[in-house]
Amino acid sequence: MSFLIKILYFISKLPLRILYIFSDVMFFLNYYLVGYRKKVITQNLINSFPDKSEEEIREIRKKFYRNFSDYLVETIKSFSISETESRVRMQHINQDVFHEVQKEGKNIILLAGHVFNWEWINALARIVPQKHCHPVYRKVNSSFWENQMKKVRNKFGNEALEANEVILNIFRNKNDGNSIYMFVADQTPHFSHVTYGLEFMNQRTPAFIGYDKLATRMDLAFIYCEMKKVKRGYYQVNYYRIYPDQEKFSEHEVVRKFHKMLENTLHKHPDNYLWSHRKWKYQDSIKFFDPENN
């Protein structure tokens, strides 16, 4: 494994202009020869954009393969990317919201989707006034990749937390405006944990609702991260406060609002989302479907 780690870090040290050559090769192989999850991607796009023509779906799918290949090499680059390069390549907009929330004395729940490239958001920890930034991650089966990805998410002063421990950590931690918890919130729950579902991208969608318990029980600030690919290797992320309709969030309100905001993002940039994910495979396991999100 130590040899593999050395190879991985050697590759990550290469300039992105070189890594994008590998990306071009992967794109060609994936799109023209292998057809990686082509049926899944195509069906997800057809179901999500019923008004688009076959030609438009094919164009989105082709652009997705390009973005997905870039995402893979950019993730490898994450192992060695410097803070300076990260801040040049990922522009953070609306930073004032973090200062406003800190003045309110509230900890923050950041909600992002699987929009490329969510892995590059880590340098945010060096920008915001909050002392503690906690990227939330899910364990993977490979202990090797588990350790490597945890190192990536602990860069720039971050303190990564595994998904099964984060809720307890938030409840135990002082709500004083000095902590940020970073969720990729459009995760698909395991079928045994599917309870709540809503309509998202024209489909019945099982929704991860762990952060909803926080919204209804604690006075936290919720912020949506809208990722945008400006050009190859350069991104913008806009931060938008999510407010409750009343004084406090009602049950599932923040889940509905997050998915509506993410849906708006995907309609603007449909090729920059992880369409290869089998997000809708547990539709039949939904126990409560929320009609309010139709």
GROMACS .gro file of C-alpha atoms in nm:
model
  294
    1MET     CA    1   0.000   0.000   0.000
    2SER     CA    2   0.288   0.239   0.075
    3PHE     CA    3   0.405   0.203  -0.287
    4LEU     CA    4   0.052   0.281  -0.410
    5ILE     CA    5   0.039   0.589  -0.188
    6LYS     CA    6   0.370   0.710  -0.332
    7ILE     CA    7   0.241   0.661  -0.687
    8LEU     CA    8  -0.082   0.842  -0.600
    9TYR     CA    9   0.098   1.140  -0.454
   10PHE     CA   10   0.345   1.151  -0.743
   11ILE     CA   11   0.054   1.172  -0.988
   12SER     CA   12  -0.118   1.437  -0.774
   13LYS     CA   13   0.196   1.652  -0.791
   14LEU     CA   14   0.166   1.680  -1.168
   15PRO     CA   15   0.030   2.012  -1.298
   16LEU     CA   16  -0.340   2.009  -1.377
   17ARG     CA   17  -0.266   2.077  -1.743
   18ILE     CA   18  -0.096   1.735  -1.749
   19LEU     CA   19  -0.365   1.566  -1.543
   20TYR     CA   20  -0.626   1.694  -1.786
   21ILE     CA   21  -0.455   1.492  -2.059
   22PHE     CA   22  -0.536   1.184  -1.850
   23SER     CA   23  -0.889   1.320  -1.816
   24ASP     CA   24  -0.921   1.348  -2.195
   25VAL     CA   25  -0.812   0.986  -2.231
   26MET     CA   26  -1.061   0.872  -1.966
   27PHE     CA   27  -1.336   1.069  -2.136
   28PHE     CA   28  -1.264   0.902  -2.469
   29LEU     CA   29  -1.259   0.554  -2.314
   30ASN     CA   30  -1.568   0.611  -2.099
   31TYR     CA   31  -1.778   0.783  -2.360
   32TYR     CA   32  -1.684   0.609  -2.682
   33LEU     CA   33  -1.570   0.262  -2.574
   34VAL     CA   34  -1.665   0.155  -2.221
   35GLY     CA   35  -1.989   0.349  -2.182
   36TYR     CA   36  -1.955   0.367  -1.803
   37ARG     CA   37  -2.306   0.342  -1.655
   38LYS     CA   38  -2.446   0.477  -1.980
   39LYS     CA   39  -2.793   0.332  -1.924
   40VAL     CA   40  -2.814   0.470  -1.570
   41ILE     CA   41  -2.698   0.816  -1.679
   42THR     CA   42  -2.929   0.827  -1.979
   43GLN     CA   43  -3.235   0.716  -1.783
   44ASN     CA   44  -3.164   0.959  -1.501
   45LEU     CA   45  -3.141   1.245  -1.750
   46ILE     CA   46  -3.456   1.142  -1.939
   47ASN     CA   47  -3.655   1.118  -1.617
   48SER     CA   48  -3.517   1.445  -1.479
   49PHE     CA   49  -3.565   1.649  -1.797
   50PRO     CA   50  -3.879   1.512  -1.967
   51ASP     CA   51  -3.912   1.826  -2.183
   52LYS     CA   52  -3.569   1.790  -2.342
   53SER     CA   53  -3.520   1.625  -2.681
   54GLU     CA   54  -3.306   1.317  -2.743
   55GLU     CA   55  -3.039   1.539  -2.893
   56GLU     CA   56  -3.034   1.764  -2.584
   57ILE     CA   57  -3.009   1.460  -2.355
   58ARG     CA   58  -2.717   1.324  -2.558
   59GLU     CA   59  -2.539   1.662  -2.538
   60ILE     CA   60  -2.585   1.681  -2.158
   61ARG     CA   61  -2.463   1.322  -2.124
   62LYS     CA   62  -2.152   1.392  -2.331
   63LYS     CA   63  -2.068   1.702  -2.125
   64PHE     CA   64  -2.127   1.502  -1.807
   65TYR     CA   65  -1.865   1.247  -1.912
   66ARG     CA   66  -1.616   1.530  -1.967
   67ASN     CA   67  -1.692   1.687  -1.630
   68PHE     CA   68  -1.684   1.350  -1.455
   69SER     CA   69  -1.338   1.275  -1.599
   70ASP     CA   70  -1.217   1.617  -1.483
   71TYR     CA   71  -1.364   1.549  -1.139
   72LEU     CA   72  -1.165   1.226  -1.108
   73VAL     CA   73  -0.827   1.386  -1.183
   74GLU     CA   74  -0.913   1.691  -0.973
   75THR     CA   75  -0.988   1.460  -0.681
   76ILE     CA   76  -0.643   1.306  -0.721
   77LYS     CA   77  -0.499   1.658  -0.734
   78SER     CA   78  -0.667   1.723  -0.397
   79PHE     CA   79  -0.403   1.506  -0.227
   80SER     CA   80  -0.131   1.764  -0.288
   81ILE     CA   81  -0.302   2.086  -0.397
   82SER     CA   82  -0.175   2.389  -0.209
   83GLU     CA   83  -0.395   2.635  -0.025
   84THR     CA   84  -0.290   2.909  -0.268
   85GLU     CA   85  -0.383   2.710  -0.579
   86SER     CA   86  -0.705   2.591  -0.420
   87ARG     CA   87  -0.814   2.946  -0.343
   88VAL     CA   88  -0.730   3.057  -0.698
   89ARG     CA   89  -0.926   2.773  -0.854
   90MET     CA   90  -1.224   2.784  -0.617
   91GLN     CA   91  -1.375   3.129  -0.574
   92HIS     CA   92  -1.600   3.167  -0.270
   93ILE     CA   93  -1.882   3.422  -0.316
   94ASN     CA   94  -2.107   3.577  -0.049
   95GLN     CA   95  -1.859   3.523   0.233
   96ASP     CA   96  -2.036   3.786   0.443
   97VAL     CA   97  -2.297   3.529   0.540
   98PHE     CA   98  -2.040   3.350   0.758
   99HIS     CA   99  -1.958   3.667   0.947
  100GLU     CA  100  -2.326   3.749   0.995
  101VAL     CA  101  -2.400   3.406   1.138
  102GLN     CA  102  -2.102   3.418   1.371
  103LYS     CA  103  -2.233   3.746   1.514
  104GLU     CA  104  -2.564   3.568   1.578
  105GLY     CA  105  -2.375   3.304   1.778
  106LYS     CA  106  -2.503   3.011   1.571
  107ASN     CA  107  -2.314   2.713   1.434
  108ILE     CA  108  -2.357   2.644   1.064
  109ILE     CA  109  -2.481   2.347   0.863
  110LEU     CA  110  -2.354   2.375   0.503
  111LEU     CA  111  -2.564   2.180   0.253
  112ALA     CA  112  -2.413   2.094  -0.086
  113GLY     CA  113  -2.509   1.854  -0.363
  114HIS     CA  114  -2.300   1.619  -0.574
  115VAL     CA  115  -2.215   1.906  -0.808
  116PHE     CA  116  -1.861   1.914  -0.947
  117ASN     CA  117  -1.632   1.974  -0.778
  118TRP     CA  118  -1.754   1.948  -0.422
  119GLU     CA  119  -1.420   1.798  -0.311
  120TRP     CA  120  -1.246   2.134  -0.362
  121ILE     CA  121  -1.453   2.324  -0.107
  122ASN     CA  122  -1.216   2.233   0.179
  123ALA     CA  123  -1.007   2.550   0.159
  124LEU     CA  124  -1.313   2.734   0.292
  125ALA     CA  125  -1.175   2.657   0.638
  126ARG     CA  126  -0.897   2.913   0.581
  127ILE     CA  127  -1.141   3.184   0.473
  128VAL     CA  128  -1.431   3.183   0.718
  129PRO     CA  129  -1.413   3.334   1.069
  130GLN     CA  130  -1.535   3.011   1.233
  131LYS     CA  131  -1.260   2.818   1.417
  132HIS     CA  132  -1.380   2.465   1.337
  133CYS     CA  133  -1.481   2.325   0.997
  134HIS     CA  134  -1.602   1.966   0.988
  135PRO     CA  135  -1.644   1.799   0.646
  136VAL     CA  136  -1.883   1.508   0.691
  137TYR     CA  137  -1.793   1.187   0.508
  138ARG     CA  138  -1.922   0.834   0.469
  139LYS     CA  139  -1.698   0.537   0.533
  140VAL     CA  140  -1.603   0.333   0.227
  141ASN     CA  141  -1.528  -0.038   0.213
  142SER     CA  142  -1.163   0.009   0.120
  143SER     CA  143  -0.953   0.103   0.423
  144PHE     CA  144  -0.688   0.242   0.187
  145TRP     CA  145  -0.925   0.488   0.018
  146GLU     CA  146  -1.091   0.559   0.352
  147ASN     CA  147  -0.758   0.680   0.496
  148GLN     CA  148  -0.659   0.875   0.186
  149MET     CA  149  -0.990   1.059   0.150
  150LYS     CA  150  -0.992   1.140   0.520
  151LYS     CA  151  -0.648   1.300   0.478
  152VAL     CA  152  -0.784   1.509   0.191
  153ARG     CA  153  -1.080   1.626   0.397
  154ASN     CA  154  -0.858   1.710   0.694
  155LYS     CA  155  -0.645   1.948   0.489
  156PHE     CA  156  -0.637   2.323   0.548
  157GLY     CA  157  -0.726   2.286   0.915
  158ASN     CA  158  -1.047   2.089   0.863
  159GLU     CA  159  -1.161   1.829   1.116
  160ALA     CA  160  -1.345   1.558   0.923
  161LEU     CA  161  -1.625   1.364   1.092
  162GLU     CA  162  -1.775   1.030   0.989
  163ALA     CA  163  -2.147   1.050   0.915
  164ASN     CA  164  -2.247   0.817   1.199
  165GLU     CA  165  -2.082   1.036   1.461
  166VAL     CA  166  -2.159   1.385   1.337
  167ILE     CA  167  -2.511   1.428   1.478
  168LEU     CA  168  -2.400   1.337   1.830
  169ASN     CA  169  -2.101   1.570   1.792
  170ILE     CA  170  -2.327   1.860   1.696
  171PHE     CA  171  -2.563   1.804   1.988
  172ARG     CA  172  -2.271   1.786   2.232
  173ASN     CA  173  -2.078   2.079   2.087
  174LYS     CA  174  -2.146   2.431   2.213
  175ASN     CA  175  -2.367   2.625   1.973
  176ASP     CA  176  -2.158   2.942   1.980
  177GLY     CA  177  -2.108   3.039   1.615
  178ASN     CA  178  -1.760   2.890   1.587
  179SER     CA  179  -1.831   2.561   1.406
  180ILE     CA  180  -1.930   2.466   1.051
  181TYR     CA  181  -2.051   2.120   0.951
  182MET     CA  182  -2.026   2.049   0.577
  183PHE     CA  183  -2.281   1.798   0.443
  184VAL     CA  184  -2.313   1.661   0.091
  185ALA     CA  185  -2.684   1.646   0.163
  186ASP     CA  186  -2.827   1.473  -0.145
  187GLN     CA  187  -2.694   1.135  -0.033
  188THR     CA  188  -2.920   0.838  -0.100
  189PRO     CA  189  -3.004   0.656   0.222
  190HIS     CA  190  -2.971   0.279   0.232
  191PHE     CA  191  -3.306   0.115   0.155
  192SER     CA  192  -3.335  -0.002   0.517
  193HIS     CA  193  -3.313   0.364   0.629
  194VAL     CA  194  -3.548   0.512   0.369
  195THR     CA  195  -3.849   0.674   0.534
  196TYR     CA  196  -3.909   1.016   0.381
  197GLY     CA  197  -3.932   1.102   0.013
  198LEU     CA  198  -4.015   1.404  -0.202
  199GLU     CA  199  -4.033   1.502  -0.566
  200PHE     CA  200  -3.694   1.608  -0.694
  201MET     CA  201  -3.609   1.645  -1.063
  202ASN     CA  202  -3.954   1.511  -1.159
  203GLN     CA  203  -3.901   1.188  -0.965
  204ARG     CA  204  -4.002   1.037  -0.634
  205THR     CA  205  -3.678   1.069  -0.443
  206PRO     CA  206  -3.570   0.904  -0.115
  207ALA     CA  207  -3.411   1.182   0.091
  208PHE     CA  208  -3.141   1.179   0.356
  209ILE     CA  209  -3.295   1.362   0.654
  210GLY     CA  210  -3.032   1.343   0.929
  211TYR     CA  211  -2.978   1.718   0.926
  212ASP     CA  212  -3.355   1.777   0.956
  213LYS     CA  213  -3.340   1.666   1.320
  214LEU     CA  214  -3.089   1.945   1.379
  215ALA     CA  215  -3.310   2.204   1.210
  216THR     CA  216  -3.611   2.130   1.430
  217ARG     CA  217  -3.427   2.079   1.761
  218MET     CA  218  -3.146   2.336   1.755
  219ASP     CA  219  -3.113   2.702   1.663
  220LEU     CA  220  -2.856   2.652   1.387
  221ALA     CA  221  -2.793   2.843   1.065
  222PHE     CA  222  -2.839   2.654   0.738
  223ILE     CA  223  -2.651   2.761   0.425
  224TYR     CA  224  -2.683   2.624   0.072
  225CYS     CA  225  -2.367   2.588  -0.142
  226GLU     CA  226  -2.426   2.645  -0.511
  227MET     CA  227  -2.135   2.513  -0.715
  228LYS     CA  228  -2.063   2.645  -1.062
  229LYS     CA  229  -1.794   2.535  -1.306
  230VAL     CA  230  -1.666   2.857  -1.464
  231LYS     CA  231  -1.420   2.681  -1.695
  232ARG     CA  232  -1.193   2.380  -1.678
  233GLY     CA  233  -1.019   2.378  -1.341
  234TYR     CA  234  -1.199   2.686  -1.207
  235TYR     CA  235  -1.513   2.698  -0.995
  236GLN     CA  236  -1.732   2.939  -0.804
  237VAL     CA  237  -1.939   2.856  -0.501
  238ASN     CA  238  -2.216   3.090  -0.389
  239TYR     CA  239  -2.349   3.068  -0.033
  240TYR     CA  240  -2.717   3.133   0.039
  241ARG     CA  241  -2.884   3.135   0.380
  242ILE     CA  242  -3.183   2.905   0.412
  243TYR     CA  243  -3.448   3.061   0.634
  244PRO     CA  244  -3.756   2.895   0.788
  245ASP     CA  245  -4.100   3.023   0.690
  246GLN     CA  246  -4.185   3.076   1.055
  247GLU     CA  247  -3.967   3.141   1.358
  248LYS     CA  248  -3.830   2.784   1.345
  249PHE     CA  249  -3.805   2.513   1.082
  250SER     CA  250  -4.094   2.271   1.070
  251GLU     CA  251  -4.034   1.902   1.013
  252HIS     CA  252  -3.871   1.835   0.673
  253GLU     CA  253  -3.889   2.205   0.576
  254VAL     CA  254  -3.513   2.246   0.536
  255VAL     CA  255  -3.497   1.920   0.337
  256ARG     CA  256  -3.758   2.049   0.092
  257LYS     CA  257  -3.588   2.387   0.058
  258PHE     CA  258  -3.245   2.235   0.000
  259HIS     CA  259  -3.377   2.008  -0.276
  260LYS     CA  260  -3.560   2.298  -0.443
  261MET     CA  261  -3.240   2.505  -0.445
  262LEU     CA  262  -3.036   2.213  -0.577
  263GLU     CA  263  -3.298   2.150  -0.846
  264ASN     CA  264  -3.266   2.513  -0.957
  265THR     CA  265  -2.888   2.470  -0.978
  266LEU     CA  266  -2.923   2.158  -1.193
  267HIS     CA  267  -3.159   2.327  -1.435
  268LYS     CA  268  -2.898   2.600  -1.487
  269HIS     CA  269  -2.602   2.361  -1.525
  270PRO     CA  270  -2.741   2.010  -1.589
  271ASP     CA  271  -2.411   1.854  -1.704
  272ASN     CA  272  -2.225   1.924  -1.380
  273TYR     CA  273  -2.404   1.674  -1.154
  274LEU     CA  274  -2.324   1.313  -1.062
  275TRP     CA  275  -2.581   1.150  -1.292
  276SER     CA  276  -2.400   0.815  -1.277
  277HIS     CA  277  -2.525   0.768  -0.919
  278ARG     CA  278  -2.823   0.534  -0.878
  279LYS     CA  279  -3.003   0.797  -0.675
  280TRP     CA  280  -3.356   0.679  -0.747
  281LYS     CA  281  -3.317   0.303  -0.707
  282TYR     CA  282  -3.501   0.290  -0.372
  283GLN     CA  283  -3.813   0.480  -0.477
  284ASP     CA  284  -4.038   0.191  -0.375
  285SER     CA  285  -3.897   0.194  -0.021
  286ILE     CA  286  -4.033   0.541   0.059
  287LYS     CA  287  -4.270   0.516   0.355
  288PHE     CA  288  -4.386   0.878   0.360
  289PHE     CA  289  -4.400   1.079   0.037
  290ASP     CA  290  -4.421   1.453   0.093
  291PRO     CA  291  -4.683   1.612  -0.134
  292GLU     CA  292  -4.574   1.964  -0.031
  293ASN     CA  293  -4.267   1.944  -0.255
  294ASN     CA  294  -4.465   1.877  -0.574
   0.00000   0.00000   0.00000
